[in-house]
Short mmCIF file of C-alpha atoms in Angstrom, two decimals:
data_model
loop_
_atom_site.label_atom_id
_atom_site.label_comp_id
_atom_site.label_asym_id
_atom_site.label_seq_id
_atom_site.Cartn_x
_atom_site.Cartn_y
_atom_site.Cartn_z
CA MET A 1 24.19 -12.01 -12.98
CA LYS A 2 25.35 -14.96 -10.73
CA ASN A 3 27.89 -16.04 -13.60
CA ILE A 4 29.44 -12.47 -13.71
CA TYR A 5 29.74 -12.51 -9.96
CA TYR A 6 31.67 -15.88 -9.83
CA ALA A 7 33.80 -14.70 -12.80
CA GLY A 8 34.86 -11.58 -11.18
CA LEU A 9 35.89 -13.39 -7.95
CA LEU A 10 37.91 -16.11 -10.05
CA SER A 11 39.61 -13.26 -11.97
CA ALA A 12 40.54 -11.56 -8.79
CA VAL A 13 42.07 -14.86 -7.32
CA LEU A 14 44.27 -15.49 -10.53
CA CYS A 15 45.28 -11.95 -10.42
CA LEU A 16 46.39 -11.97 -6.80
CA SER A 17 48.21 -15.30 -7.63
CA LEU A 18 50.07 -13.62 -10.22
CA SER A 19 50.79 -10.62 -8.24
CA THR A 20 52.31 -12.83 -5.42
CA THR A 21 54.57 -14.51 -7.82
CA ALA A 22 55.80 -11.00 -9.37
CA LEU A 23 56.48 -9.76 -5.89
CA ALA A 24 58.66 -12.79 -5.03
CA ASN A 25 60.63 -12.51 -8.27
CA ASP A 26 61.19 -8.81 -7.80
CA ASP A 27 62.08 -9.15 -4.00
CA SER A 28 64.86 -11.58 -5.09
CA ARG A 29 66.17 -9.30 -7.53
CA ILE A 30 66.34 -6.48 -5.21
CA GLY A 31 67.51 -8.66 -2.12
CA LEU A 32 70.95 -7.06 -1.92
CA ARG A 33 69.83 -3.51 -1.55
CA ALA A 34 69.30 -1.49 1.49
CA ASP A 35 66.03 -2.27 3.48
CA GLY A 36 64.65 0.97 2.77
CA VAL A 37 65.04 0.60 -0.85
CA ARG A 38 63.48 -2.82 -0.83
CA MET A 39 60.47 -1.62 0.96
CA SER A 40 59.83 1.15 -1.24
CA GLN A 41 60.23 -1.09 -4.40
CA LEU A 42 57.63 -3.55 -2.67
CA GLU A 43 55.18 -0.83 -1.94
CA THR A 44 55.24 0.48 -5.58
CA LEU A 45 55.00 -3.23 -7.03
CA SER A 46 52.22 -3.91 -4.50
CA SER A 47 50.05 -0.90 -5.55
CA ALA A 48 50.76 -1.74 -9.40
CA TYR A 49 49.82 -5.36 -9.19
CA LEU A 50 46.95 -5.16 -6.63
CA ALA A 51 45.19 -2.08 -7.90
CA PRO A 52 43.22 -4.22 -10.59
CA VAL A 53 42.69 -7.04 -8.00
CA LYS A 54 41.00 -4.52 -5.51
CA LEU A 55 38.90 -3.08 -8.42
CA MET A 56 37.62 -6.75 -9.47
CA VAL A 57 36.69 -7.79 -5.88
CA GLU A 58 34.87 -4.54 -5.12
CA SER A 59 33.00 -4.69 -8.57
CA ALA A 60 32.26 -8.38 -7.84
CA THR A 61 30.98 -7.98 -4.42
CA MET A 62 28.73 -5.05 -5.21
CA MET A 63 26.61 -7.24 -7.44
CA PRO A 64 23.45 -8.78 -6.32
CA ILE A 65 23.79 -12.41 -5.46
CA ASN A 66 21.48 -15.12 -7.00
CA GLY A 67 19.73 -12.50 -9.34
CA ALA A 68 18.17 -10.80 -6.25
CA VAL A 69 16.19 -7.29 -6.86
CA ASP A 70 18.17 -4.30 -5.80
CA ALA A 71 17.55 -3.76 -2.18
CA MET A 72 17.77 -0.03 -2.59
CA PRO A 73 14.32 1.43 -2.34
CA LEU A 74 13.02 3.19 -5.47
CA GLU A 75 10.57 6.00 -5.53
CA GLY A 76 7.20 4.53 -6.94
CA GLU A 77 8.17 0.94 -6.03
CA SER A 78 5.05 -0.84 -4.68
CA SER A 79 4.67 -4.33 -3.00
CA ILE A 80 2.02 -6.63 -1.71
CA GLY A 81 2.86 -9.57 0.76
CA GLY A 82 1.65 -11.82 3.41
CA GLY A 83 3.02 -13.82 6.37
CA LEU A 84 2.47 -15.00 9.93
CA VAL A 85 1.76 -12.85 12.81
CA TYR A 86 1.95 -13.49 16.73
CA GLY A 87 0.45 -11.19 19.40
CA SER A 88 1.99 -11.28 22.82
CA GLU A 89 -1.13 -10.45 24.76
CA ILE A 90 -3.70 -12.81 22.81
CA GLU A 91 -0.89 -15.40 22.59
CA LYS A 92 -2.12 -16.59 19.36
CA LEU A 93 -0.81 -16.94 15.73
CA GLY A 94 -2.52 -15.13 12.81
CA LEU A 95 -2.41 -14.36 9.18
CA GLN A 96 -1.21 -10.96 7.80
CA LEU A 97 -1.83 -9.26 4.36
CA MET A 98 -0.28 -6.08 3.48
CA TYR A 99 0.51 -3.40 0.54
CA TYR A 100 3.07 -0.58 0.62
CA TYR A 101 4.07 2.28 -1.89
CA PHE A 102 7.19 4.20 -1.73
CA MET A 103 6.37 7.92 -1.98
CA THR A 104 10.11 8.77 -1.99
CA THR A 105 13.36 6.61 -1.72
CA SER A 106 13.16 6.61 1.88
CA ILE A 107 9.41 6.66 2.88
CA ALA A 108 6.72 4.07 2.11
CA LEU A 109 3.02 4.36 2.93
CA GLY A 110 0.74 1.68 3.31
CA GLY A 111 -0.94 -0.94 5.72
CA ASP A 112 -1.68 -4.45 6.76
CA VAL A 113 -4.41 -6.54 8.10
CA SER A 114 -4.22 -9.27 10.61
CA PHE A 115 -6.43 -12.04 11.58
CA PHE A 116 -5.56 -13.91 14.75
CA PHE A 117 -6.73 -17.44 14.99
CA PRO A 118 -9.85 -17.74 17.36
CA GLU A 119 -9.18 -18.91 20.85
CA LYS A 120 -12.06 -21.31 22.04
CA THR A 121 -12.36 -22.56 25.67
CA GLU A 122 -14.58 -25.13 26.92
CA PHE A 123 -15.90 -25.07 30.51
CA ILE A 124 -18.63 -27.21 32.11
CA GLY A 125 -20.58 -27.78 28.87
CA SER A 126 -20.11 -24.20 27.70
CA SER A 127 -17.81 -22.74 25.18
CA PHE A 128 -16.38 -19.23 24.87
CA THR A 129 -14.63 -17.88 21.63
CA GLN A 130 -12.41 -14.80 21.29
CA THR A 131 -11.36 -13.29 18.01
CA LEU A 132 -9.07 -10.34 17.26
CA ILE A 133 -8.68 -8.58 13.92
CA THR A 134 -6.37 -5.47 13.49
CA LEU A 135 -5.96 -3.07 10.92
CA ASN A 136 -2.89 -0.86 10.63
CA VAL A 137 -2.14 2.21 8.55
CA VAL A 138 1.66 2.70 8.69
CA ALA A 139 4.59 4.70 7.36
CA HIS A 140 7.91 3.01 6.73
CA TYR A 141 11.16 5.14 7.05
CA VAL A 142 14.21 3.26 5.53
CA PHE A 143 17.33 4.46 7.41
CA TYR A 144 19.64 1.65 6.11
CA THR A 145 20.27 0.09 2.75
CA SER A 146 22.73 -2.38 1.15
CA VAL A 147 22.84 -4.44 -2.02
CA ILE A 148 20.73 -7.08 -0.47
CA MET A 149 19.13 -5.71 2.66
CA ARG A 150 17.23 -2.79 4.10
CA ALA A 151 16.26 -1.58 7.47
CA TYR A 152 13.28 0.58 8.48
CA GLY A 153 11.55 2.22 11.38
CA LEU A 154 7.71 2.23 11.36
CA ALA A 155 4.84 4.26 12.94
CA GLY A 156 1.08 4.67 12.26
CA LEU A 157 -2.43 3.94 13.44
CA ASN A 158 -3.97 0.81 14.71
CA TYR A 159 -7.75 -0.19 14.63
CA ALA A 160 -8.48 -3.35 16.82
CA LEU A 161 -11.84 -5.19 16.48
CA PHE A 162 -12.36 -7.75 19.27
CA ARG A 163 -15.25 -10.33 19.13
CA PHE A 164 -16.40 -12.35 22.32
CA LYS A 165 -18.95 -15.23 21.88
CA SER A 166 -20.39 -17.50 24.35
CA GLU A 167 -22.53 -20.84 23.88
CA GLY A 168 -24.27 -23.19 26.21
CA THR A 169 -24.21 -20.68 29.12
CA GLY A 170 -27.78 -19.61 29.19
CA PHE A 171 -26.49 -16.36 28.03
CA ASP A 172 -25.73 -17.39 24.44
CA GLY A 173 -24.60 -14.56 22.25
CA SER A 174 -21.88 -12.42 21.05
CA ASP A 175 -20.27 -9.05 21.97
CA THR A 176 -18.07 -6.88 19.84
CA SER A 177 -15.79 -3.92 20.74
CA SER A 178 -13.12 -1.84 18.95
CA GLU A 179 -10.45 0.28 19.86
CA LEU A 180 -8.09 2.95 18.05
CA GLY A 181 -4.45 3.16 18.87
CA LEU A 182 -1.03 3.70 17.76
CA ASN A 183 1.88 1.27 16.62
CA ILE A 184 5.55 1.82 16.72
CA GLY A 185 8.37 -0.53 15.70
CA GLY A 186 10.76 -1.56 12.96
CA GLY A 187 11.98 -4.30 10.65
CA ILE A 188 14.48 -5.72 8.11
CA GLU A 189 14.10 -6.97 4.68
CA TYR A 190 16.44 -9.34 2.81
CA ALA A 191 16.22 -9.17 -1.06
CA LEU A 192 15.20 -12.36 -3.25
CA ALA A 193 14.58 -12.82 -6.89
CA THR A 194 11.29 -10.91 -6.89
CA GLY A 195 10.64 -9.35 -3.58
CA PHE A 196 11.94 -9.41 0.16
CA LEU A 197 11.63 -11.65 3.10
CA PHE A 198 10.79 -9.62 6.16
CA LEU A 199 10.90 -9.71 9.85
CA GLU A 200 9.02 -7.12 11.69
CA LEU A 201 8.47 -6.27 15.32
CA LYS A 202 5.99 -3.45 16.63
CA TYR A 203 4.03 -2.50 19.86
CA ILE A 204 0.36 -1.64 19.81
CA LEU A 205 -0.58 1.09 22.21
CA SER A 206 -4.39 0.87 22.87
CA GLU A 207 -6.75 -0.79 25.24
CA PHE A 208 -5.62 -4.04 23.34
CA ASP A 209 -2.02 -3.30 23.58
CA GLN A 210 0.41 -6.05 22.84
CA LEU A 211 3.80 -6.72 21.15
CA VAL A 212 3.25 -8.07 17.55
CA LEU A 213 6.06 -10.00 15.61
CA ALA A 214 5.52 -10.69 11.91
CA ILE A 215 7.48 -12.68 9.36
CA GLY A 216 6.65 -13.21 5.73
CA TYR A 217 7.33 -12.22 2.03
CA ARG A 218 6.76 -8.92 0.14
CA HIS A 219 6.44 -9.28 -3.60
CA VAL A 220 7.53 -6.18 -5.59
CA LEU A 221 5.32 -5.26 -8.30
CA GLY A 222 6.45 -3.92 -11.81
CA GLN A 223 10.08 -4.61 -11.17
#
């Protein structure tokens, strides 16, 4: 595919060069005519010579680069992926795993789970550890697609599990709380050979509300 892409561009350049030479020769032959006649001749020659160039350039630029998968979403397309995630409230990085399935060419259903790295605080011989795990059930709506990129909005449910553990305080133990909320946001994907690089931003609306930024890779299954 890459060779075809470059061959198409090379052909376009050669045709453009030949067209320029031909236009110059024809212009010299009609140089003694009136200006209106000369412009008419030039427009006719330009259309005749440049039409195949335009077609070749358009065909070449519509081809996926580097053998990338088609960024146009397909009904039945499924993907698994993972990446890094950052929460603005907890101010910690985490790991994220996900799965999505396209029900139509525009709507995908799926979800992700994020595990934020624990935050541990030491204070006068005591330690306090906080851990946050979130689970999202999400729908993606693809509103823009091109040969190598697509953009989407998202909305869904969020389930957050927060664990607090203390040691060396005289009140050693742990406590767990959970909260159900909503998430809303969007993202973009860039097509690679077997999947997509993605960048996603969403806001969690709950008792543990925060802005969440995720970046990673989704691998397309069965394509």
